[in-house]
Coordinates of C-alpha atoms in Angstrom, one line a residue:
M19 CA 0.3 0.1 -0.1
P20 CA 1.7 3.3 -1.1
A21 CA 2.2 5.9 1.9
L22 CA -0.3 8.4 1.6
P23 CA 1.4 12.4 1.4
S24 CA 1.3 14.7 4.4
L25 CA -1.7 16.8 4.8
P26 CA -1.3 20.1 3.3
S27 CA -0.7 23.1 5.1
D28 CA -4.0 24.6 7.0
A29 CA -3.0 28.4 6.3
D30 CA -6.0 28.8 3.9
L31 CA -8.3 27.3 6.3
R32 CA -7.3 29.2 9.0
R33 CA -7.7 32.4 7.4
Q34 CA -11.5 31.3 7.0
V35 CA -11.8 31.3 10.6
Q36 CA -12.6 35.0 12.1
F37 CA -13.6 35.9 15.7
S38 CA -15.4 39.0 16.0
P39 CA -15.6 39.9 19.6
A40 CA -17.2 43.4 18.7
D41 CA -20.7 41.8 17.8
G42 CA -20.2 38.3 19.3
R43 CA -19.9 36.2 16.1
I44 CA -17.3 33.7 15.1
W45 CA -17.4 32.7 11.3
L46 CA -16.0 29.8 9.1
A47 CA -16.0 30.7 5.5
G48 CA -19.1 32.9 5.9
Q49 CA -20.9 30.4 8.3
R50 CA -21.5 31.1 11.7
M51 CA -19.8 29.0 14.2
V52 CA -20.2 28.6 18.1
L53 CA -17.5 27.9 20.4
L54 CA -18.8 25.8 23.2
H55 CA -17.4 23.9 26.3
A56 CA -17.1 20.2 25.3
A57 CA -18.4 19.3 29.0
S58 CA -21.9 21.1 28.0
L59 CA -22.1 19.1 24.7
G60 CA -21.4 16.1 27.2
I61 CA -24.5 17.2 29.2
L62 CA -26.4 17.4 26.2
R63 CA -25.4 13.9 25.2
R64 CA -26.1 12.5 28.6
E65 CA -29.5 14.0 28.6
L66 CA -30.5 12.5 25.2
M67 CA -29.1 9.2 26.2
L68 CA -31.1 9.2 29.6
T69 CA -34.1 10.8 28.0
L70 CA -34.4 9.0 24.5
G71 CA -32.4 5.9 25.1
P72 CA -28.7 4.7 23.5
A73 CA -30.3 3.8 20.0
T74 CA -32.4 7.0 19.5
A75 CA -29.6 9.3 20.6
R76 CA -27.2 7.5 18.5
R77 CA -29.1 8.0 15.5
L78 CA -30.0 11.6 16.2
L79 CA -26.1 12.5 16.8
L80 CA -25.2 10.9 13.7
R81 CA -27.7 13.2 11.7
V82 CA -26.7 16.3 13.4
G83 CA -22.9 15.2 12.6
Y84 CA -24.0 14.2 9.2
A85 CA -25.5 17.7 8.2
S86 CA -22.3 19.6 9.7
G87 CA -20.0 17.2 7.2
E88 CA -22.3 18.2 4.5
R89 CA -21.9 22.3 5.0
D90 CA -17.9 21.8 5.4
A91 CA -18.0 19.7 2.2
A92 CA -18.9 22.8 0.0
L93 CA -15.8 24.4 1.0
A94 CA -13.5 22.0 -0.4
R95 CA -13.5 22.9 -4.2
Q96 CA -14.2 26.6 -3.1
L97 CA -11.1 26.9 -1.2
R98 CA -8.8 24.6 -3.3
P99 CA -10.1 24.6 -6.9
N100 CA -6.8 23.8 -8.6
A101 CA -5.4 21.5 -5.9
D102 CA -5.1 17.9 -6.5
T103 CA -7.9 15.6 -5.2
F104 CA -5.8 14.4 -2.1
A105 CA -5.5 18.1 -1.2
M106 CA -9.0 19.0 -1.9
F107 CA -10.5 16.1 0.1
S108 CA -8.3 17.3 3.0
V109 CA -10.3 20.1 3.8
G110 CA -12.6 17.8 5.6
P111 CA -10.1 16.1 7.9
Q112 CA -8.3 19.5 8.7
L113 CA -11.2 21.6 9.3
H114 CA -12.4 18.6 11.7
M115 CA -9.2 19.1 13.4
L116 CA -9.4 23.1 13.4
E117 CA -12.6 22.8 14.9
G118 CA -11.4 20.9 17.9
A119 CA -13.5 17.8 17.2
V120 CA -10.5 15.2 16.6
Q121 CA -7.0 14.4 15.2
V122 CA -7.1 12.6 12.0
I123 CA -4.6 10.5 10.4
P124 CA -5.2 9.5 7.0
E125 CA -4.0 5.7 6.3
L126 CA -5.5 4.7 3.2
L127 CA -7.2 6.7 0.7
E128 CA -8.5 5.4 -2.5
L129 CA -10.8 8.3 -4.3
D130 CA -11.9 8.4 -8.0
L131 CA -14.5 11.3 -8.4
K132 CA -15.2 10.6 -12.0
G133 CA -15.6 6.9 -11.3
G134 CA -17.4 7.1 -7.9
H135 CA -14.6 4.9 -6.4
F136 CA -14.0 5.6 -2.6
H137 CA -12.3 3.6 0.3
G138 CA -10.9 5.6 2.9
I139 CA -9.4 4.4 6.6
F140 CA -8.3 7.3 9.0
G141 CA -6.9 7.2 12.4
W142 CA -8.4 9.4 15.2
D143 CA -6.9 10.5 18.4
H144 CA -8.3 12.7 21.1
S145 CA -11.8 12.3 20.3
W146 CA -13.6 14.9 22.2
E147 CA -16.7 12.4 22.0
A148 CA -15.0 9.1 23.1
E149 CA -13.5 11.0 26.1
T150 CA -16.8 12.7 27.2
H151 CA -18.7 9.5 26.8
R152 CA -16.4 7.3 28.7
R153 CA -15.9 9.9 31.6
D154 CA -20.0 9.8 31.9
F155 CA -20.8 6.1 31.2
G156 CA -17.6 4.2 31.7
P157 CA -16.1 2.0 29.3
Q158 CA -18.6 0.9 26.4
R159 CA -19.0 -2.2 24.1
E160 CA -19.8 -0.4 21.3
P161 CA -18.3 2.5 19.4
V162 CA -19.4 5.8 20.6
C163 CA -17.8 8.6 18.2
W164 CA -21.5 9.2 16.7
I165 CA -21.1 13.1 15.9
L166 CA -17.6 12.4 14.3
L167 CA -18.9 9.5 12.1
G168 CA -21.6 11.2 10.8
Y169 CA -19.6 14.5 10.2
A170 CA -17.2 11.7 8.1
S171 CA -19.8 10.3 6.2
G172 CA -21.8 13.7 5.6
Y173 CA -18.5 15.2 4.1
T174 CA -17.6 12.3 1.9
S175 CA -21.1 12.1 0.7
A176 CA -21.5 15.6 -0.2
F177 CA -17.6 15.2 -1.9
M178 CA -18.0 12.4 -3.6
G179 CA -21.7 13.2 -4.9
R180 CA -23.0 9.8 -3.8
Q181 CA -23.6 8.0 -0.4
V182 CA -20.4 7.2 1.5
L183 CA -20.7 6.0 5.2
Y184 CA -18.2 5.0 7.8
K185 CA -18.1 2.4 10.3
E186 CA -16.0 3.0 13.5
L187 CA -13.7 -0.2 13.5
M188 CA -11.8 0.9 16.9
C189 CA -12.9 3.4 19.4
A190 CA -11.1 5.0 22.5
G191 CA -14.7 4.8 24.3
C192 CA -14.4 1.0 24.3
G193 CA -10.7 1.0 25.7
H194 CA -8.8 1.0 22.8
D195 CA -5.7 3.2 22.4
H196 CA -7.3 5.3 19.7
C197 CA -10.4 5.3 17.2
R198 CA -10.3 4.2 13.6
I199 CA -13.0 4.3 10.9
E200 CA -13.4 3.1 7.2
G201 CA -15.8 4.5 4.7
R202 CA -17.0 3.0 1.5
P203 CA -20.0 3.7 -0.7
V204 CA -23.3 2.5 0.5
E205 CA -23.4 -0.2 -2.0
D206 CA -20.0 -1.6 -0.9
W207 CA -21.1 -2.7 2.7
P208 CA -23.0 -5.8 3.1
D209 CA -25.0 -4.2 5.8
G210 CA -25.2 -1.0 3.7
V211 CA -29.1 -1.0 3.9
Q212 CA -28.8 -0.9 7.7
L213 CA -26.3 1.7 7.7
A214 CA -28.3 3.9 5.7
S215 CA -31.2 3.7 7.7
D216 CA -29.5 5.4 10.6
Y217 CA -29.4 8.7 8.4
A218 CA -32.7 8.7 7.0
P219 CA -35.5 11.2 8.2
N220 CA -38.6 9.7 10.1
T221 CA -36.5 6.8 11.4
L222 CA -36.1 7.9 15.0
L223 CA -37.4 5.1 17.4
L224 CA -38.9 7.0 20.5
P225 CA -39.1 5.3 24.0
E226 CA -42.4 4.5 25.3
G227 CA -44.2 7.6 26.6
L228 CA -43.0 9.9 24.1
H229 CA -45.2 10.3 20.9
R230 CA -44.3 11.6 17.3
P231 CA -46.5 14.7 16.5
P232 CA -48.9 13.8 13.5
A233 CA -46.5 15.4 10.8
W234 CA -42.7 14.6 11.1
P235 CA -40.6 16.1 8.2
A236 CA -37.1 16.2 8.7
W237 CA -36.7 19.9 8.6
P238 CA -40.1 21.4 9.4
A239 CA -41.2 24.9 8.2
P240 CA -42.4 27.5 10.6
V241 CA -45.9 28.2 9.8
L242 CA -47.2 31.9 10.7
A243 CA -50.3 31.8 13.0
E244 CA -51.4 34.9 11.1
E245 CA -50.8 33.2 8.0
S246 CA -52.4 29.6 8.6
A247 CA -55.9 30.9 8.0
E248 CA -55.8 33.1 5.2
P249 CA -56.7 32.1 1.9
P250 CA -54.4 31.6 -0.6
I251 CA -53.4 34.4 -3.1
A252 CA -52.9 32.8 -6.9
A253 CA -51.5 34.6 -10.1
V254 CA -50.0 36.9 -8.0
E255 CA -46.4 37.1 -6.2
P256 CA -46.9 36.6 -2.4
L257 CA -46.5 39.2 0.2
I258 CA -43.9 37.6 1.8
G259 CA -43.2 39.2 5.5
R260 CA -44.0 38.6 9.3
S261 CA -43.1 41.8 11.1
A262 CA -45.6 43.5 12.9
G263 CA -45.6 46.8 10.4
F264 CA -45.9 44.3 7.7
V265 CA -48.5 42.3 8.9
A266 CA -50.6 45.4 10.1
A267 CA -50.5 46.4 6.5
K268 CA -51.5 43.1 4.8
Q269 CA -54.4 42.9 7.2
L270 CA -55.6 46.2 6.5
L271 CA -55.1 45.0 2.7
R272 CA -57.5 42.3 3.4
K273 CA -60.1 43.6 5.1
A274 CA -60.4 46.5 2.1
A275 CA -60.4 43.6 -0.6
C276 CA -64.0 42.6 -0.4
T277 CA -65.2 46.3 -0.2
Q278 CA -65.2 49.2 -2.7
V279 CA -63.3 51.6 -1.1
T280 CA -60.5 53.5 -2.8
V281 CA -57.0 52.5 -1.3
L282 CA -54.5 54.8 -1.2
L283 CA -50.9 53.2 -0.6
T284 CA -48.0 55.1 1.0
G285 CA -44.5 54.6 1.3
E286 CA -40.7 54.9 0.3
T287 CA -39.8 54.2 -3.4
G288 CA -39.3 50.3 -4.0
V289 CA -41.6 49.0 -0.9
G290 CA -43.8 47.1 -3.4
K291 CA -46.8 49.1 -3.8
E292 CA -47.8 47.7 -7.3
R293 CA -47.5 44.3 -5.6
F294 CA -50.1 45.2 -2.7
A295 CA -52.4 46.8 -5.2
R296 CA -52.3 43.4 -7.6
T297 CA -52.8 41.6 -4.4
L298 CA -55.6 43.6 -3.6
H299 CA -57.3 43.1 -6.8
A300 CA -56.6 39.4 -6.6
L301 CA -58.2 39.0 -3.5
S302 CA -61.4 41.4 -4.6
P303 CA -64.6 40.1 -6.2
R304 CA -62.9 41.9 -9.4
A305 CA -60.4 39.6 -9.6
T306 CA -61.6 38.1 -13.1
K307 CA -61.7 41.7 -14.6
P308 CA -58.9 43.7 -15.8
F309 CA -56.1 45.1 -13.6
V310 CA -54.4 48.4 -15.3
A311 CA -51.5 50.1 -14.0
V312 CA -50.3 53.6 -14.8
N313 CA -47.5 55.6 -13.6
C314 CA -48.4 59.0 -13.3
A315 CA -44.8 60.4 -13.3
A316 CA -44.1 58.4 -16.7
L317 CA -46.6 60.4 -18.4
P318 CA -45.7 63.7 -20.4
G319 CA -48.1 66.7 -19.1
E320 CA -49.7 67.0 -22.5
L321 CA -50.7 63.4 -22.5
V322 CA -52.0 62.4 -19.3
E323 CA -55.7 63.4 -20.0
S324 CA -55.7 61.3 -23.4
E325 CA -53.9 58.4 -21.7
L326 CA -56.1 58.2 -18.6
F327 CA -59.7 59.4 -20.0
G328 CA -59.5 58.4 -23.8
T329 CA -59.8 60.3 -27.0
E330 CA -62.5 61.0 -29.8
K331 CA -61.3 60.8 -33.2
G332 CA -60.4 64.4 -34.3
A333 CA -60.0 65.9 -31.2
Y334 CA -56.4 67.2 -31.8
T335 CA -54.5 67.0 -34.9
G336 CA -53.2 63.1 -35.4
A337 CA -56.0 61.9 -33.3
D338 CA -57.1 59.8 -36.4
A339 CA -59.0 57.5 -34.7
A340 CA -61.0 57.2 -31.3
R341 CA -59.0 55.6 -28.3
A342 CA -60.3 54.5 -25.0
G343 CA -58.4 55.6 -21.9
R344 CA -57.0 53.8 -19.0
F345 CA -60.2 54.2 -16.9
E346 CA -62.2 52.6 -19.8
R347 CA -59.8 49.8 -20.1
A348 CA -60.2 48.9 -16.4
D349 CA -64.1 48.9 -16.8
G350 CA -65.2 46.3 -13.8
G351 CA -61.8 45.6 -12.8
T352 CA -59.1 47.7 -10.8
L353 CA -57.0 51.1 -12.1
F354 CA -53.7 51.5 -10.2
L355 CA -52.4 54.8 -10.4
D356 CA -49.0 54.9 -9.3
E357 CA -47.1 58.0 -8.3
L358 CA -50.3 60.1 -7.7
G359 CA -48.6 63.0 -6.3
E360 CA -47.1 63.8 -9.8
L361 CA -50.3 64.1 -11.7
P362 CA -51.1 67.6 -13.0
L363 CA -53.4 69.8 -11.5
H364 CA -55.8 69.9 -14.6
A365 CA -56.1 66.1 -14.6
Q366 CA -56.4 66.0 -11.2
A367 CA -59.9 68.0 -11.4
K368 CA -61.3 65.4 -14.1
L369 CA -59.8 62.5 -11.7
L370 CA -62.1 64.2 -9.0
R371 CA -64.9 64.1 -11.2
V372 CA -64.6 60.1 -12.2
L373 CA -64.4 59.3 -8.4
Q374 CA -67.4 61.3 -7.6
D375 CA -69.9 60.2 -10.5
G376 CA -68.2 57.4 -11.8
Q377 CA -68.0 58.9 -15.6
V378 CA -65.2 59.8 -17.7
E379 CA -65.2 62.3 -20.7
R380 CA -62.9 61.6 -24.0
L381 CA -61.1 64.5 -24.9
G382 CA -63.3 66.0 -28.0
A383 CA -66.3 63.9 -26.5
V384 CA -69.7 65.3 -26.2
Q385 CA -71.2 63.0 -23.7
P386 CA -69.6 61.0 -20.9
R387 CA -69.3 57.2 -20.4
Q388 CA -69.9 55.1 -17.3
V389 CA -67.5 53.3 -16.0
D390 CA -67.4 50.9 -12.8
V391 CA -63.6 51.3 -11.5
R392 CA -62.1 50.5 -8.3
L393 CA -59.4 53.1 -7.9
V394 CA -56.0 52.0 -6.1
A395 CA -53.6 55.1 -5.9
A396 CA -50.0 55.1 -4.6
T397 CA -47.7 57.6 -3.7
H398 CA -44.0 58.3 -1.8
V399 CA -44.7 62.0 -1.4
D400 CA -46.6 63.6 1.7
L401 CA -49.7 64.6 0.0
A402 CA -50.6 66.7 2.7
E403 CA -47.8 69.0 2.3
A404 CA -48.4 68.6 -1.2
V405 CA -51.8 70.2 -0.5
R406 CA -50.4 73.0 1.6
A407 CA -47.8 73.9 -0.9
G408 CA -50.6 74.1 -3.7
R409 CA -49.2 70.9 -5.6
F410 CA -52.4 68.7 -5.0
R411 CA -56.0 69.7 -5.0
Q412 CA -57.3 69.5 -1.3
D413 CA -60.6 68.3 -2.4
L414 CA -59.1 65.4 -4.4
Y415 CA -56.8 64.7 -1.3
Y416 CA -59.8 64.0 1.0
R417 CA -61.5 62.0 -1.6
I418 CA -58.5 59.5 -1.9
H419 CA -57.2 59.7 1.6
V420 CA -60.3 57.2 2.5
Y421 CA -58.6 54.3 3.5
P422 CA -54.6 54.7 3.5
I423 CA -52.5 52.1 4.1
R424 CA -48.8 52.6 5.1
I425 CA -46.2 50.0 3.7
P426 CA -43.0 50.2 5.9
P427 CA -39.6 50.6 4.4
L428 CA -37.3 47.3 4.4
R429 CA -35.1 48.8 7.2
E430 CA -38.2 48.6 9.5
R431 CA -38.7 45.2 8.8
V432 CA -35.5 43.4 9.7
D433 CA -37.5 40.2 10.4
D434 CA -38.8 40.2 6.7
I435 CA -35.1 40.5 5.0
E436 CA -34.2 36.6 5.4
P437 CA -37.2 35.1 4.1
F438 CA -37.8 37.5 1.2
A439 CA -34.3 36.9 0.1
Q440 CA -34.5 33.3 0.3
H441 CA -37.8 33.9 -1.9
L442 CA -35.8 35.9 -4.1
L443 CA -32.8 33.5 -4.3
Q444 CA -35.2 30.6 -5.4
S445 CA -36.8 32.7 -7.9
F446 CA -33.8 33.9 -9.6
T447 CA -31.9 30.4 -9.7
R448 CA -35.1 29.1 -11.8
R449 CA -35.2 32.1 -13.9
H450 CA -31.4 31.6 -14.9
D451 CA -31.2 27.9 -14.6
K452 CA -28.5 27.8 -11.9
H453 CA -28.3 26.0 -8.9
V454 CA -26.9 28.2 -6.0
S455 CA -27.3 26.6 -2.3
G456 CA -28.8 29.4 -0.4
F457 CA -26.8 32.1 1.4
T458 CA -23.9 31.7 3.9
D459 CA -24.7 32.9 7.4
R460 CA -22.1 36.0 6.9
A461 CA -24.3 37.0 4.0
L462 CA -27.7 36.9 5.7
H463 CA -25.8 39.0 8.6
A464 CA -24.8 41.5 5.9
L465 CA -28.5 41.6 4.4
R466 CA -29.6 42.4 7.9
R467 CA -27.5 45.1 8.5
Y468 CA -27.6 46.8 5.2
A469 CA -29.6 49.9 5.2
W470 CA -31.7 49.0 2.2
P471 CA -32.3 52.9 0.7
G472 CA -34.0 51.3 -2.5
N473 CA -36.1 48.9 -0.6
V474 CA -37.6 45.7 -2.1
R475 CA -36.8 47.1 -5.4
E476 CA -33.1 47.1 -4.6
M477 CA -33.0 44.0 -2.9
E478 CA -34.3 42.3 -5.9
N479 CA -31.8 43.8 -8.0
L480 CA -28.9 42.7 -5.7
I481 CA -30.1 39.1 -5.5
E482 CA -30.4 38.6 -9.0
R483 CA -26.7 39.8 -9.6
S484 CA -25.4 37.8 -6.5
V485 CA -27.2 34.5 -8.6
I486 CA -25.0 35.5 -11.7
L487 CA -21.7 36.0 -9.8
A488 CA -21.9 33.0 -7.4
Q489 CA -20.5 29.8 -8.4
A490 CA -22.7 27.1 -9.4
G491 CA -23.5 24.6 -6.4
H492 CA -22.0 27.0 -4.1
P493 CA -23.8 29.6 -1.5
V494 CA -24.0 33.4 -2.2
D495 CA -21.4 35.1 0.2
V496 CA -20.7 39.0 0.8
E497 CA -18.5 39.3 -2.2
Q498 CA -21.2 38.2 -4.6
L499 CA -24.1 40.5 -3.0
F500 CA -21.7 43.5 -2.6
P501 CA -18.9 43.4 -5.1
E502 CA -18.1 47.1 -4.8
A503 CA -16.8 47.0 -1.0
A504 CA -17.7 50.5 -0.5
H505 CA -21.5 49.3 -0.8
A506 CA -21.2 46.6 1.8
P507 CA -22.0 47.0 5.5
A508 CA -19.1 47.6 7.4
A509 CA -17.7 44.6 9.3
P510 CA -16.8 44.9 12.9
P511 CA -13.1 44.1 13.9
A512 CA -12.0 40.5 13.4
H513 CA -9.4 38.4 14.5
I514 CA -7.9 35.4 12.6
L515 CA -6.2 32.4 14.0
Q516 CA -2.0 32.6 13.8
P517 CA 0.1 29.5 12.9
S518 CA 0.9 29.6 16.6
G519 CA -3.1 28.8 17.5
R520 CA -3.4 32.1 19.2
L521 CA -5.6 34.8 17.9
G522 CA -4.2 38.0 16.0
E523 CA -6.1 41.0 15.1
A524 CA -6.8 41.3 11.6
R525 CA -5.4 44.5 10.5
P526 CA -3.0 45.7 7.4
P527 CA 0.6 45.2 8.5
A528 CA 2.9 48.0 8.8
R529 CA 4.2 47.7 5.5
A530 CA 0.7 48.2 4.1
A531 CA 0.0 51.1 6.5
A532 CA 3.4 53.1 5.3
L533 CA 2.2 52.3 1.6
A534 CA -1.1 53.6 2.2
D535 CA 0.5 57.0 3.6
Q536 CA 2.7 57.2 0.7
L537 CA -0.1 57.0 -2.0
L538 CA -2.0 59.3 -0.1
A539 CA 0.9 61.8 0.1
D540 CA 1.2 61.3 -4.0
K541 CA -2.4 62.0 -4.4
L542 CA -2.7 58.9 -6.5
D543 CA -6.1 58.5 -8.3
L544 CA -7.8 55.4 -6.5
R545 CA -9.3 54.4 -10.0
A546 CA -6.0 54.5 -11.6
L547 CA -4.2 52.4 -8.9
E548 CA -6.9 49.6 -8.9
T549 CA -6.7 49.5 -12.6
H550 CA -2.8 49.1 -12.4
L551 CA -3.3 46.3 -10.0
I552 CA -5.8 44.3 -11.7
E553 CA -4.2 44.8 -15.2
G554 CA -0.6 43.7 -13.4
A555 CA -2.2 40.7 -11.8
V556 CA -3.7 39.4 -15.1
Q557 CA -0.5 39.8 -16.7
R558 CA 1.4 38.2 -14.4
S559 CA -1.1 35.1 -14.1
H560 CA -1.0 34.8 -18.0
G561 CA -4.5 35.9 -18.2
N562 CA -5.7 33.1 -15.6
L563 CA -8.5 35.2 -13.8
A564 CA -8.8 32.7 -10.9
A565 CA -4.7 33.0 -10.1
A566 CA -5.3 36.7 -10.8
A567 CA -7.9 37.0 -8.4
R568 CA -6.1 35.1 -5.7
L569 CA -3.1 37.4 -6.1
L570 CA -5.5 40.1 -5.6
G571 CA -7.3 38.7 -2.5
L572 CA -10.8 38.8 -4.4
T573 CA -12.9 36.0 -5.8
R574 CA -13.3 35.1 -9.3
P575 CA -16.5 36.6 -9.9
Q576 CA -15.6 39.9 -8.1
L577 CA -12.6 40.3 -10.5
S578 CA -14.7 39.6 -13.6
Y579 CA -17.2 42.1 -12.2
R580 CA -14.3 45.1 -12.1
L581 CA -13.0 44.1 -15.4
N582 CA -16.6 44.3 -17.1
K583 CA -17.4 47.5 -15.3
R584 CA -14.1 49.1 -17.0
R585 CA -14.9 47.7 -20.4
E586 CA -18.4 49.2 -20.4
A587 CA -16.8 52.5 -19.0

């Protein structure tokens, strides 16, 4: 059996571990970690053993470890894309050691990614599970490194793209000098079906007295009490949000839906006023009739009346045929007037008449036409202030301001940011036919901390761009959300692991600080400096963008984004 090479340096992995004491977070390549006492995990383990019994506790802990291994496997190709297979696979064992779980000694590794072959044997020293279990329950007859075993199975299965499961051949919890595991594809184990059943959902055997709830999904989705009794909304984008202000706005919308009241939607630009209007229409008795949307700010002043109220043939030069206006097109349904505050005063007077008697008069017409239209208006300006300034008719204001609904800006809806971002991610991955495995914890943290001046519309654009920039099969990280670092939320001071194992402050070295002082003194243009650095890195890497990105401390999508931006300039 040929000797395996030594494990590669873990410097690239240590750089992925960041301690942020200012905000109480620890990060591993964008995923949030928690540093716990092994003794406290031992207490949890003991309680599970005593409450659920050894067999159920074992299966539960195996699955916990499996999920952890799956997440770490996503880092292997991301952190070592150009490494050989052994170095790439070693990310898992090295992370397992870096996370303080166990010391891993590779003994045998046969790995063929294309052919799907795998056979691995690894020695384990200093297993925290073996130490904790033996201390609490004494020497055991069966191996007890369940979380560690699940981790190895989850990591290797995700890395290989097929289910690979391990057995613990020796265990320090049973009195052996060290632990030893062997992994093979599930089909290669004679008892593979039994091994696989340990990781299958819905197979936890509860002891007598503990009853499984009626539905027991592997990962139950939260159900909002406010939403549970609501009828489904079809054919429109869902109103996603559970924050108090947003839920209050949705409740007002549903109460108005079955009535004919004129609704005024207020809120900042980009909060989703048209989505609210379409939902109101879909919930109303008019749902089968037309929904017509008009952006008043986009209509030229001289065309506002003809667009809204229609034109008779010969009404003005060029009017060669009669044309129905938006009110007539929306007859029986809903007319949505967006940016109502931008409507000219002369058009406001005619709008008031339509609201009062339900009649529109085309330009050049002699007789008015009766219409049955539900009006929904929206504005981001303060109409009361516009009335005081003489830009908006007071009588129209009182007629419109019957049932106002304020849609809160995204910065006031922190609880809504994550579910809405997840919804957008799923939508854009389907649209662009690209698999992206969610967001990193660090990306979600950045989304929550961002101020969102453009509200929902800005988030839609940002998430779509991140899907395009992200690497297929990998999660979206901060660099894809905010490729221009100036727009990203400021990160708190962080500490990283030094080669000695101690924490060191992650700050620019003295040489970098001196260089920054020199560049500032020379008044060198920042854009020119960035251009020189990017071009120099690409030339030094002979056009290899992945290598150039590593030289610059960027990801390849970030570098591609900057290059494309310069070509378009």
